[in-house]
Coordinates of C-alpha atoms and ligand atoms in Angstrom, one line a residue:
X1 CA -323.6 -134.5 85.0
X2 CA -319.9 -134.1 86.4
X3 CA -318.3 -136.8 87.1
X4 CA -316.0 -136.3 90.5
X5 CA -313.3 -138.8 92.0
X6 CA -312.3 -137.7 95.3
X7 CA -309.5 -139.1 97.2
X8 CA -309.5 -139.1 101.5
X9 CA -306.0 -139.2 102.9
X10 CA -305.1 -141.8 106.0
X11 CA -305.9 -139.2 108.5
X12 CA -309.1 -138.7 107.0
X13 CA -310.5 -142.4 107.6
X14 CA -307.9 -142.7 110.5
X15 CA -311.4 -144.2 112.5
X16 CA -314.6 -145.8 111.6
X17 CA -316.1 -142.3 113.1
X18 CA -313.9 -140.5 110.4
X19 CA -315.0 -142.8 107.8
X20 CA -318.9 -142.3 108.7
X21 CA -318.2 -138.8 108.3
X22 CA -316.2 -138.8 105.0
X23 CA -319.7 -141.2 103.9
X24 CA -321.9 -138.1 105.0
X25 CA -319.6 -136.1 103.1
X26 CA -319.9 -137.9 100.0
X27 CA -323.5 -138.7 99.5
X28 CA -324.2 -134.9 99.8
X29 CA -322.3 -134.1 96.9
X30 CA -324.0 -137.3 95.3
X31 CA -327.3 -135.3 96.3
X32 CA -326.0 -132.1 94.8
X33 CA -325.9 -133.9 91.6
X34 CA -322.5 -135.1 90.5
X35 CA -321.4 -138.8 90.4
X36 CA -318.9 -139.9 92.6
X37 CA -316.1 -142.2 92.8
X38 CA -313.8 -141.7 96.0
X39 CA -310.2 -143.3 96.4
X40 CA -309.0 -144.0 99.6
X41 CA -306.1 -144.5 101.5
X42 CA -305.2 -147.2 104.3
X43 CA -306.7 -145.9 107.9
X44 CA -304.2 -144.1 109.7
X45 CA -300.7 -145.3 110.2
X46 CA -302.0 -148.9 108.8
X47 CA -299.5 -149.1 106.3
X48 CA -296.8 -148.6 108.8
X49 CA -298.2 -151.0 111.4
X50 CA -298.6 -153.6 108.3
X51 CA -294.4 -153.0 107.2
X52 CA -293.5 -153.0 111.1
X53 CA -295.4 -156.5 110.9
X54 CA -293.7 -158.0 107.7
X55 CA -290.5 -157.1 109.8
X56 CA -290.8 -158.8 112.6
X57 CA -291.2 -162.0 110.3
X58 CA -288.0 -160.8 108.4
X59 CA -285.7 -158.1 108.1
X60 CA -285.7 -158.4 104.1
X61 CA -289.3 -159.1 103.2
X62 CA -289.8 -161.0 100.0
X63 CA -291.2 -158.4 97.8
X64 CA -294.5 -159.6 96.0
X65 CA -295.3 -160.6 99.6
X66 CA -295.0 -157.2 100.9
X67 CA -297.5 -155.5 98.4
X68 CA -299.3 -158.5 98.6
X69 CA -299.6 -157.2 102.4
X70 CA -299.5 -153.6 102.2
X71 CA -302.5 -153.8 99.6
X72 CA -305.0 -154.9 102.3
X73 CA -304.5 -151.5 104.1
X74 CA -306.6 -150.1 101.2
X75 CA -309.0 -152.8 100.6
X76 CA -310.6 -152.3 104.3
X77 CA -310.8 -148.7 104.1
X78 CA -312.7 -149.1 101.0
X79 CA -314.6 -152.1 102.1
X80 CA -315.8 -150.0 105.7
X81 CA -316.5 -146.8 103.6
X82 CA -318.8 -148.5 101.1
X83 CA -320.7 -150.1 104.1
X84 CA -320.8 -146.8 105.7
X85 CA -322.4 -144.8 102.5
X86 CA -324.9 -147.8 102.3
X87 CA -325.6 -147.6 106.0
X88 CA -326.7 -144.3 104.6
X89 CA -329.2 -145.4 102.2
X90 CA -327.1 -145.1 98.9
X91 CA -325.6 -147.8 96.8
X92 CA -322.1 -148.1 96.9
X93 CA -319.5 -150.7 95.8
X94 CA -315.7 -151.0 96.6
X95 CA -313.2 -152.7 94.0
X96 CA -309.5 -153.4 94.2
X97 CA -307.1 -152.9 91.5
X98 CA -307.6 -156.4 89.9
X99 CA -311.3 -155.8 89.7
X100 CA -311.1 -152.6 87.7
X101 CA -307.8 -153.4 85.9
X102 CA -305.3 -150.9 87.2
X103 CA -302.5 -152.5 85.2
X104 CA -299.1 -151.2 86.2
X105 CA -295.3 -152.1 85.0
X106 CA -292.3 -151.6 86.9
X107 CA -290.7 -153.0 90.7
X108 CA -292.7 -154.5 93.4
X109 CA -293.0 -151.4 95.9
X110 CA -292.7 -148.7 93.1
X111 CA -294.8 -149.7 90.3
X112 CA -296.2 -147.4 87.8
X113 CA -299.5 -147.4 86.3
X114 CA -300.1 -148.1 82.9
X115 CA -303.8 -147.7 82.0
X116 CA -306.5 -148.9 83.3
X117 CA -309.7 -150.7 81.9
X118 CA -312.5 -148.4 84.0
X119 CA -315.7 -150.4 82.6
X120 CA -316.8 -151.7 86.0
X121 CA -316.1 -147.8 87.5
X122 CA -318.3 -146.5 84.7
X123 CA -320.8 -149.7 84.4
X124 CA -321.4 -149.6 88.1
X125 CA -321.6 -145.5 88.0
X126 CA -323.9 -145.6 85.5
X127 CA -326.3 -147.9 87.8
X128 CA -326.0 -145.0 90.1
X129 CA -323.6 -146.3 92.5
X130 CA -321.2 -144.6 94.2
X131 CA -318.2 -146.3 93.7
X132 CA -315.1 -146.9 96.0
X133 CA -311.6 -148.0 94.8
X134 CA -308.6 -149.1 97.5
X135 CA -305.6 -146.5 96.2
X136 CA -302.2 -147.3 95.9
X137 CA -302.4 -150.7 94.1
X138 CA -302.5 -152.0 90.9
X139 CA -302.2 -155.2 88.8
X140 CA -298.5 -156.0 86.8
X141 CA -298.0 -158.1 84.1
X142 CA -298.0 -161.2 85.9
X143 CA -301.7 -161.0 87.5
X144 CA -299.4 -160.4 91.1
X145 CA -300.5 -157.5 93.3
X146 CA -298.6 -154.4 93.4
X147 CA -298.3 -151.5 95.1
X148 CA -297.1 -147.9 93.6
X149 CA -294.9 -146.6 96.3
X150 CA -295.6 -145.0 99.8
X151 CA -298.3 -142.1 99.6
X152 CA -299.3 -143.5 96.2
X153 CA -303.3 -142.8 96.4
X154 CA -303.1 -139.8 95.2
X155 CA -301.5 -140.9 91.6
X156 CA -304.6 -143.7 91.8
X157 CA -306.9 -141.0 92.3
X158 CA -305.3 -138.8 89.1
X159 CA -304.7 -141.9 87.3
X160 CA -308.7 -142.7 87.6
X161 CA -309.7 -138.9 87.1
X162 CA -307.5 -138.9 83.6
X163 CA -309.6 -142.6 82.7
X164 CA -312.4 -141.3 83.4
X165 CA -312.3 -137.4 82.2
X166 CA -313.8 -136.2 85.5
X167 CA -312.5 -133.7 88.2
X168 CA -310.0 -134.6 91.2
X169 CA -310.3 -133.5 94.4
X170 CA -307.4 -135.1 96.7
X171 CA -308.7 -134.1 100.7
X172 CA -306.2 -134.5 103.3
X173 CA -305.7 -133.0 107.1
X174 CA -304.3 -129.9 105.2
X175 CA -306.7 -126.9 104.3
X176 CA -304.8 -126.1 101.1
X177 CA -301.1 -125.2 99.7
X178 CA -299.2 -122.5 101.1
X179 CA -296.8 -120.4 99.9
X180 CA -294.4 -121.3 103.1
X181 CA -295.1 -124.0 105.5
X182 CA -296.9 -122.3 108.2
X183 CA -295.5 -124.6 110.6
X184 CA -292.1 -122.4 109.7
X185 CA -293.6 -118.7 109.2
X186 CA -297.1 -117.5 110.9
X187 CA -298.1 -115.3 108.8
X188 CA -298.1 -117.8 105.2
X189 CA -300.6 -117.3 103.1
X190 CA -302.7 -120.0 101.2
X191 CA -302.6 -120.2 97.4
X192 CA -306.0 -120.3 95.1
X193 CA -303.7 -121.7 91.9
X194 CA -300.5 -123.2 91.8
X195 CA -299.0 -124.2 88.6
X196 CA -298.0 -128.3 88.5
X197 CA -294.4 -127.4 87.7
X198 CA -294.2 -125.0 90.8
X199 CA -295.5 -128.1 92.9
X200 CA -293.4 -130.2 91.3
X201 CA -290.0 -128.2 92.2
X202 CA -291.6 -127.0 96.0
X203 CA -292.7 -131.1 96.3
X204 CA -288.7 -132.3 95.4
X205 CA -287.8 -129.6 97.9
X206 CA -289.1 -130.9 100.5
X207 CA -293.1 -129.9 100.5
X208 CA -294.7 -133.1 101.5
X209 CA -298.1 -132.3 100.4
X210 CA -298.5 -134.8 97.8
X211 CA -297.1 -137.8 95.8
X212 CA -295.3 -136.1 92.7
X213 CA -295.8 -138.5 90.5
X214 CA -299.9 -137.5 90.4
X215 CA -299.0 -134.1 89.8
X216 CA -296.6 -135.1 86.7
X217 CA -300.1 -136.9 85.6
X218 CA -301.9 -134.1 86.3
X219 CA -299.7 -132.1 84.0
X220 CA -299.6 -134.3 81.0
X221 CA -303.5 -134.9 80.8
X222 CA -304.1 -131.4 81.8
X223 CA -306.6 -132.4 84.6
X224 CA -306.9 -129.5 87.4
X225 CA -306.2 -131.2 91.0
X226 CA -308.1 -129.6 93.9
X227 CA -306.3 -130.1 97.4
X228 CA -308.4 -129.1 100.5
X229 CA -309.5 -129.8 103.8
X230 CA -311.5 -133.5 104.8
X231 CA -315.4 -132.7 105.4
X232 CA -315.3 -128.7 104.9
X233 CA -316.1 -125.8 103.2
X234 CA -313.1 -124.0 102.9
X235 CA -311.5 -122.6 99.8
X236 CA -308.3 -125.3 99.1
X237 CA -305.6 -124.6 96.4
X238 CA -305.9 -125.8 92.6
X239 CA -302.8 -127.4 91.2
X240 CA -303.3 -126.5 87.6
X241 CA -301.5 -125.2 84.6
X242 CA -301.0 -121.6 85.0
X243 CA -300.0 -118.9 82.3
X244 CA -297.0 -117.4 83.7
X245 CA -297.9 -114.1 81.6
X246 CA -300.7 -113.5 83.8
X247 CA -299.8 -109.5 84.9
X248 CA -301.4 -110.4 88.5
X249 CA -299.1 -113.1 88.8
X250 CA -296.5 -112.9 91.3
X251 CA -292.6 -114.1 90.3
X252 CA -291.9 -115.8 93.6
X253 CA -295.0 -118.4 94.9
X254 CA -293.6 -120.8 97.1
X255 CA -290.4 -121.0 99.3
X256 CA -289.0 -124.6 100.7
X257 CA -286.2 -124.9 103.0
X258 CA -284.4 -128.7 103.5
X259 CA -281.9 -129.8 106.0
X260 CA -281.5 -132.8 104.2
X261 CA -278.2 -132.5 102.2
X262 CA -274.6 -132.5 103.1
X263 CA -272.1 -130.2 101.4
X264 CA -268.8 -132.4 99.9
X265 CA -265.4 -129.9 99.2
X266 CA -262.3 -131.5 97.3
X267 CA -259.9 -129.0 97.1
X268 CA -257.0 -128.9 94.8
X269 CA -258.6 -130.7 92.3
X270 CA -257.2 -131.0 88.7
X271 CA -258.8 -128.1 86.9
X272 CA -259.4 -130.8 83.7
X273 CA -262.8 -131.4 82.7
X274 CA -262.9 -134.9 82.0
X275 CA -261.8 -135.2 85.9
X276 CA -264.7 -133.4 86.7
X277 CA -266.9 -135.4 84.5
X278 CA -265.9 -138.8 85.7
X279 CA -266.6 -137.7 89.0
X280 CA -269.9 -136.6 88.9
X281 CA -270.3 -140.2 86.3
X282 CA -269.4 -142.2 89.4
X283 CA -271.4 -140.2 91.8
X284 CA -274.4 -140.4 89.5
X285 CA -273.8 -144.3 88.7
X286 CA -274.6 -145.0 92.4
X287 CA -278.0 -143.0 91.4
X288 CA -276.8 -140.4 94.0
X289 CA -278.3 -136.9 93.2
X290 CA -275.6 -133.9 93.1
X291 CA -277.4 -130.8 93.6
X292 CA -275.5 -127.7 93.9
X293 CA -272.0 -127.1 92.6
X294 CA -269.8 -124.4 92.7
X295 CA -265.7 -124.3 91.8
X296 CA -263.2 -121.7 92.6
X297 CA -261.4 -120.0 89.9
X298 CA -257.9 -122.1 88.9
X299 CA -255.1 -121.8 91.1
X300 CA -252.2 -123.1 88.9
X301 CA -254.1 -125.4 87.3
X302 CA -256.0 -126.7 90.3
X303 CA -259.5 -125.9 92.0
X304 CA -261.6 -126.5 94.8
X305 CA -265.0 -128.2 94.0
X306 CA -268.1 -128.4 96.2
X307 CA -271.2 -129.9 95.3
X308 CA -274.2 -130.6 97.6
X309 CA -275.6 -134.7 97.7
X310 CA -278.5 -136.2 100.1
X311 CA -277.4 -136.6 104.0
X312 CA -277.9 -139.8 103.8
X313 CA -275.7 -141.0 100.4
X314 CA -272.4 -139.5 102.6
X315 CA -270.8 -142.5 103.6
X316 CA -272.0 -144.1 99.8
X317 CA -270.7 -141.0 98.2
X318 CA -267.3 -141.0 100.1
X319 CA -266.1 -144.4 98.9
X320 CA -266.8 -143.8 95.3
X321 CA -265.0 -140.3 95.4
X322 CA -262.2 -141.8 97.4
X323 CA -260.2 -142.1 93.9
X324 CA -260.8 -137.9 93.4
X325 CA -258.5 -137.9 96.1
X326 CA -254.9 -138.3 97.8
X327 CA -255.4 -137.5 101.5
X328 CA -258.0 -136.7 104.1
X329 CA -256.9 -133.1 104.2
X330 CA -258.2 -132.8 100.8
X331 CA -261.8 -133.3 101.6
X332 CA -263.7 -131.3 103.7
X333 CA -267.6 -132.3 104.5
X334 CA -270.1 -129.8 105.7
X335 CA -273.6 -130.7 107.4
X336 CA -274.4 -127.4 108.6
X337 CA -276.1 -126.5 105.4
X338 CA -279.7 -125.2 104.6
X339 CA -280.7 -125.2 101.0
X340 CA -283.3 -122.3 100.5
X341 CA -285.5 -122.3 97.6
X342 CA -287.8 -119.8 96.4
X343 CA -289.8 -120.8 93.3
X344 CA -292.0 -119.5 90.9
X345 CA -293.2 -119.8 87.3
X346 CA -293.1 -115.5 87.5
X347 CA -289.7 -115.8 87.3
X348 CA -289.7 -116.9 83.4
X349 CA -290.9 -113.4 82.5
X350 CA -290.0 -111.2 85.4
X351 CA -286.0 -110.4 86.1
X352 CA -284.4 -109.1 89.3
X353 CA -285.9 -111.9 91.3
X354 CA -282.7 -113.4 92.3
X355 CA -280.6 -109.7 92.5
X356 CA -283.9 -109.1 95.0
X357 CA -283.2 -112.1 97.3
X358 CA -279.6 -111.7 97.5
X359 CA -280.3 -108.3 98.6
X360 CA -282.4 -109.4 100.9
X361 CA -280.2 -111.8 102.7
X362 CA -277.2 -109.7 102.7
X363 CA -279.5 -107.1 104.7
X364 CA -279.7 -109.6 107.0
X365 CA -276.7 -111.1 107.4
X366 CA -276.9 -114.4 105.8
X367 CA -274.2 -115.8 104.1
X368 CA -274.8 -117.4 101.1
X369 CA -272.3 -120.6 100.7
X370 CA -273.3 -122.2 97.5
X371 CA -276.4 -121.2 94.6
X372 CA -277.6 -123.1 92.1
X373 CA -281.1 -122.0 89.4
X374 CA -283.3 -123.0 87.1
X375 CA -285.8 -121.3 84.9
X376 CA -288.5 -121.7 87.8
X377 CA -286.1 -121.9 90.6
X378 CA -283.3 -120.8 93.0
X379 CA -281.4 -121.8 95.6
X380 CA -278.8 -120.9 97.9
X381 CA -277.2 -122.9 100.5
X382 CA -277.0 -121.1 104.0
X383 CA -276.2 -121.8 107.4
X384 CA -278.7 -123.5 109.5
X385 CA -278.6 -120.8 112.4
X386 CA -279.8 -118.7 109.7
X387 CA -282.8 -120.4 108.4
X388 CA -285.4 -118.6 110.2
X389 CA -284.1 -115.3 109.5
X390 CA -283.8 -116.1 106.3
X391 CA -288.0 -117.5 105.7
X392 CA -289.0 -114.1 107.4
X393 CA -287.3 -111.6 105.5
X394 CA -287.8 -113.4 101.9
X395 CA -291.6 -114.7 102.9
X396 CA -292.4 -111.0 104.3
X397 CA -290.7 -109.3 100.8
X398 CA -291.9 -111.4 98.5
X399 CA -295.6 -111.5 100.1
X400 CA -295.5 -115.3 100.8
Ligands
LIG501 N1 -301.4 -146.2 102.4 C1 -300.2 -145.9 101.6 C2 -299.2 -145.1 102.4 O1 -299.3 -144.9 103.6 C3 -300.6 -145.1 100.4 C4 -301.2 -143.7 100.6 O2 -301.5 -143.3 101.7 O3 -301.4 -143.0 99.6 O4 -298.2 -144.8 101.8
MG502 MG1 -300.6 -138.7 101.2

C-alpha cells in the first residue's frame, strides 16, 4: 500500500465549502486504497489578514510573536478539514508541528527544517487514519513556534513525503506547469516532466508556482513532486529528475520574463580588476544579487561597466557604489529593462540554442542590451516595449 501526502494550496480551502470538497476528494483516494496524509495551507488570504493584524498593533512585530500568530492560519485549516473527512465517516486527525516534531533551525520567519520525528504520522496512519498536518510551521531549538517563510507548505509537504518515503502531490488553483505563463502567450503548452533544476532556474526567474526550497528537497532525496489541479482529473506536470540525454527531449522547456531588475552603468571605470572586485564585494556584502554584467572593451585604460541588481536594492545599491564614482554624469541607471530567460536542461547536450534565439530576436527587431548563461540557462536583457514580441516569436520557435 502507497503511502501519499498531498498538499491543498490557500485557494483550495479558501471556504469551508472548498474544504468539504477537498475532504470528498481525499477519502476517495483513501477508498482507492492508498493511505493519506494531506498538508494544508492557511484558508485564503488568512496569512495576510493575520500580518495586516499584527501591524496594526505595531509596525515592527516582535518576531516569535509573529510565527507564533501566523501558525494559527494552518492549525484551523487542518482542524476544519479533519472535521470535514470525519463528517464523512472516516477517521481523521490533525497535528501541528510540535505534535509530530517538525524541528527546524534558523530565523523566526525563515526557518528551515531539520528532520522530523514522524511516529505519530505513521502510528496514527497505521490505525487507519487519515492524517492532517498544519504546513508551514515547525518547532526550533527552543520548543518556540516557527514558521518557514511565506508559501512554505509545500516544503512541509516534501519535507514529510521524504520522512515518510511516500509520493507528493502539491494541488493548487493551477492545472499544471507550463512552458510560458499562459497569462503572457495563449497558445502555452503544459509540461508532463520538468526536471527540479529547470524549476528551480524558471522559479528564481520569476515563475511563482512553488516554494523553491521543496523543489531543492525534492532534488536531494529524489522524491518526484506532482503539481495539478484541486479536486480534478486532469493530467498535472511532474517535477522530477529528468535525463537530459533523452533524444525526445527538447533543449528549450520553459521561458520566464521579469520586470523586476534595474540596469546600473558606471562608465569610465578603471579597467583594474581588483576595482572591479571590490565593487561587486560591497555590492554583495549588502546581500544584493548582481545578475547580468557586461563591460566594454578598454578605452585607455578605462571601461564602462553595467550589471543588472533587483528594482528594489537601487537606492541600497547606489550609496555603496557611490565610492566607484566621481560624478553623477558617470552613472547612468536604466529601468526600462526585461530580462528574458529561456531554460532547459536540453541545452547541456544540444548546441545552437543560443545562436537560434539571437536569430530569432534580431528577425524581429529586438535589441538585446545585456546577456548573461549558464549551463541550463540564458538570458538577455531587452526593452520592455519588446517583451511581447519577444515570448511570441521564441515560445512559437522553440514549441513552448
Ligand atoms: N499560509 C502561508 C502563506 O500564505 C504558507 C503557505 O501558503 O504555504 O505563505
Ligand atoms: Mg503556494
Amino acid at each position: 500500500m502507497a503511502i501519499v501526502v498531498q498538499k491543498y494550496g490557500g485557494s483550495s480551502v479558501g471556504t469551508t465549502d472548498k474544504i468539504k470538497k477537498v475532504a470528498e476528494t481525499v477519502v476517495k483516494r483513501k477508498k482507492s486504497g492508498d493511505d493519506v496524509v494531506v498538508v494544508v495551507s492557511a484558508m485564503g488570504d488568512t496569512t495576510d489578514d493575520l500580518i495586516g493584524i499584527a501591524n496594526e498593533i505595531t509596525n515592527n512585530p516582535d518576531k516569535r510573536e509573529l510565527d507564533a500568530l501566523l501558525s494559527t492560519g494552518e492549525m484551523m485549516s487542518s482542524a476544519l478539514l479533519a472535521m470535514a473527512i470525519k463528517a464523512l465517516g472516516y477517521d481523521a486527525i490533525s497535528y501541528t508541528a510540535y505534535q509530530i516534531g517538525i524541528k527546524t533551525t534558523g530565523q523566526h520567519g525563515k526557518s528551515l527544517i531539520d528532520d522530523i520525528d514522524g511516529e505519530n504520522i505513521k502510528k496514527s496512519v497505521s490505525e487507519g487514519k487519515i492524517v492532517i498536518v498544519a504546513g508551514f510551521q515547525g518547532i526550533n531549538e527552543e520548543g518556540h513556534i516557527t514558521t518557514l517563510g511565506r508559501g512554505g507548505s509545500d516544503t512541509s509537504a516534501v519535507a514529510i513525503a521524504v520522512k515518510l518515503d511516500g509520493m507528493c502531490e502539491i494541488y493548487t488553483d493551477v492545472d499544471g506547469i507550463y512552458g510560458v505563463d499562459p497569462r503572457k502567450y495563449k497558445d502555452a503548452h503544459k509540461l508532463d516532466e520538468i526536471d527540479y533544476e529547470e524549476m528551480l532556474e524558471l522559479s528564481s526567474l520569476g515563475a511563482q508556482v512553488m516554494h523553491s526550497r521543496s523543489i531543492e528537497l525534492g532534488q536531494k532525496y529524489n522524491i518526484p513532486i506532482y503539481v495539478g489541479l484541486s479536486n480534478s482529473d486532469i493530467r498535472g506536470t511532474v517535477i522530477k529528475g529528468v535525463n537530459s540525454m533523452n533524444m525526445e527531449s527538447k533543449p528549450v522547456t520553459g521561458l520566464a520574463t521579469s520586470d523586476e531588475d534595474v540596469a546600473i552603468t558606471i562608465k569610465d571605470i578603471e579597467n583594474d580588476i581588483n576595482t572591479v572586485s571590490s565593487l561587486f564585494e560591497s555590492v554583495a556584502s549588502k546581500r544584493i544579487n548582481i545578475d547580468m554584467i557586461s563591460q566594454t572593451a578598454p578605452v585607455n585604460g578605462k571601461v564602462n561597466l553595467s550589471f543588472t541588481i533587483p528594482k528594489v536594492d537601487l537606492n541600497e545599491c547606489l550609496d555603496i557604489i557611490k565610492p566607484f564614482y566621481s560624478n553623477k554624469g558617470q552613472i547612468a541607471i536604466d529601468e526600462d529593462i526585461t530580462k528574458f530567460s529561456v531554460v532547459g536542461i536540453g541545452m547541456k547536450t544540444t548546441s545552437g540554442v543560443a545562436s537560434k534565439m539571437f536569430k530569432l530576436l534580431s528577425e524581429n527587431n529586438i535589441g538585446v542590451k545585456m546577456i548573461t548563461t549558464s549551463e541550463i540557462r540564458i538570458t538577455c536583457a531587452i526593452r520592455q516595449e519588446d517583451k511581447i514580441k519577444a515570448i511570441n516569436a521564441v515560445a512559437k520557435d522553440f514549441n513552448l
